[in-house]
Steps between C-alpha positions, in 0.01 A plus 500: 500500500536152348225252439572132552246250373532148632320171480576254777452124501295365787150500638343838558353342815851504652762771554656610172680829572697658786310706756415854395650459152201539265373834378247354257349155460269372227318166495271434206259209479691269734358532851193292422726189502465359850783354707308176546163339449251633752406273792154344484436481124487121474121497442499723191248316280773349282659837416875556511467870587242757617232444234150641465331190648744480795337508845525825700764357738737456202470869405564595863805271521652661188422850629657419838817364337522805272467731802780315684726507196436866415556601863833313500600658167421853622676443834818378329504778240439756775825392665684529169366844403639836605271751674286668232576210262232419247339177392272432202306174490285376212244226553256316282162553662136401489209728421288341771571443868349154453766293318243234412341744253797529263740290295836637395613212287637281778209262456647422158840433654346280769286316245812437291685368802215271609460375141871427487506317832214284373690430177814416697305239693409343166870462426561777245854623446560856617784716370768653728513871416553814704223759485478860618429621848281212622756229433643492854152495654362227274821296515514514879151346520476276194857452369648637180364232265170674424612852411500485118162336466348715776586820317389361163164428660494841668569669164198327345275584796610864504442529123145370552441739791637798305258427217223543758660823631514347849859602575498848349376682813767562764525711813837615633586672827802729539614589852761766582634509857743730681675388817475748789 
């Protein structure tokens, strides 16, 4: 029996494969990216994401959006998988059910972004450079003129955090599913 491995362009929140065509599916560290900003996060204490000081309604809005997105993902993949097909999902996770108790380095990213926006308002030149996975997300919200400086700032903030061992503790979740 042959094995065909394929990567497909497109959002995993839409149909990607023909019905009943997948025997095995793997998604690693991608499903935490939401399809859109959650509704109702406007009053987030100046944060650009779900941060430790965010009010409880912000955590709930992110959790609700994640649940909608994951449900859609699983529903679509279910249509694409054969009976008895298998799926393995890997997620970055938190150690605590209360997300306000932990920081996984995104505060550094957000701080870098807020710092950069402030600097942009003071008229600083920002380089146009493409960066990694977050480029489409950042560019869709802020334009592509901040990427180079944003990631230079992030590198410095991460280096400082690593010296304090803040980012060295990670929790991962692996899920294996079989379609009935």
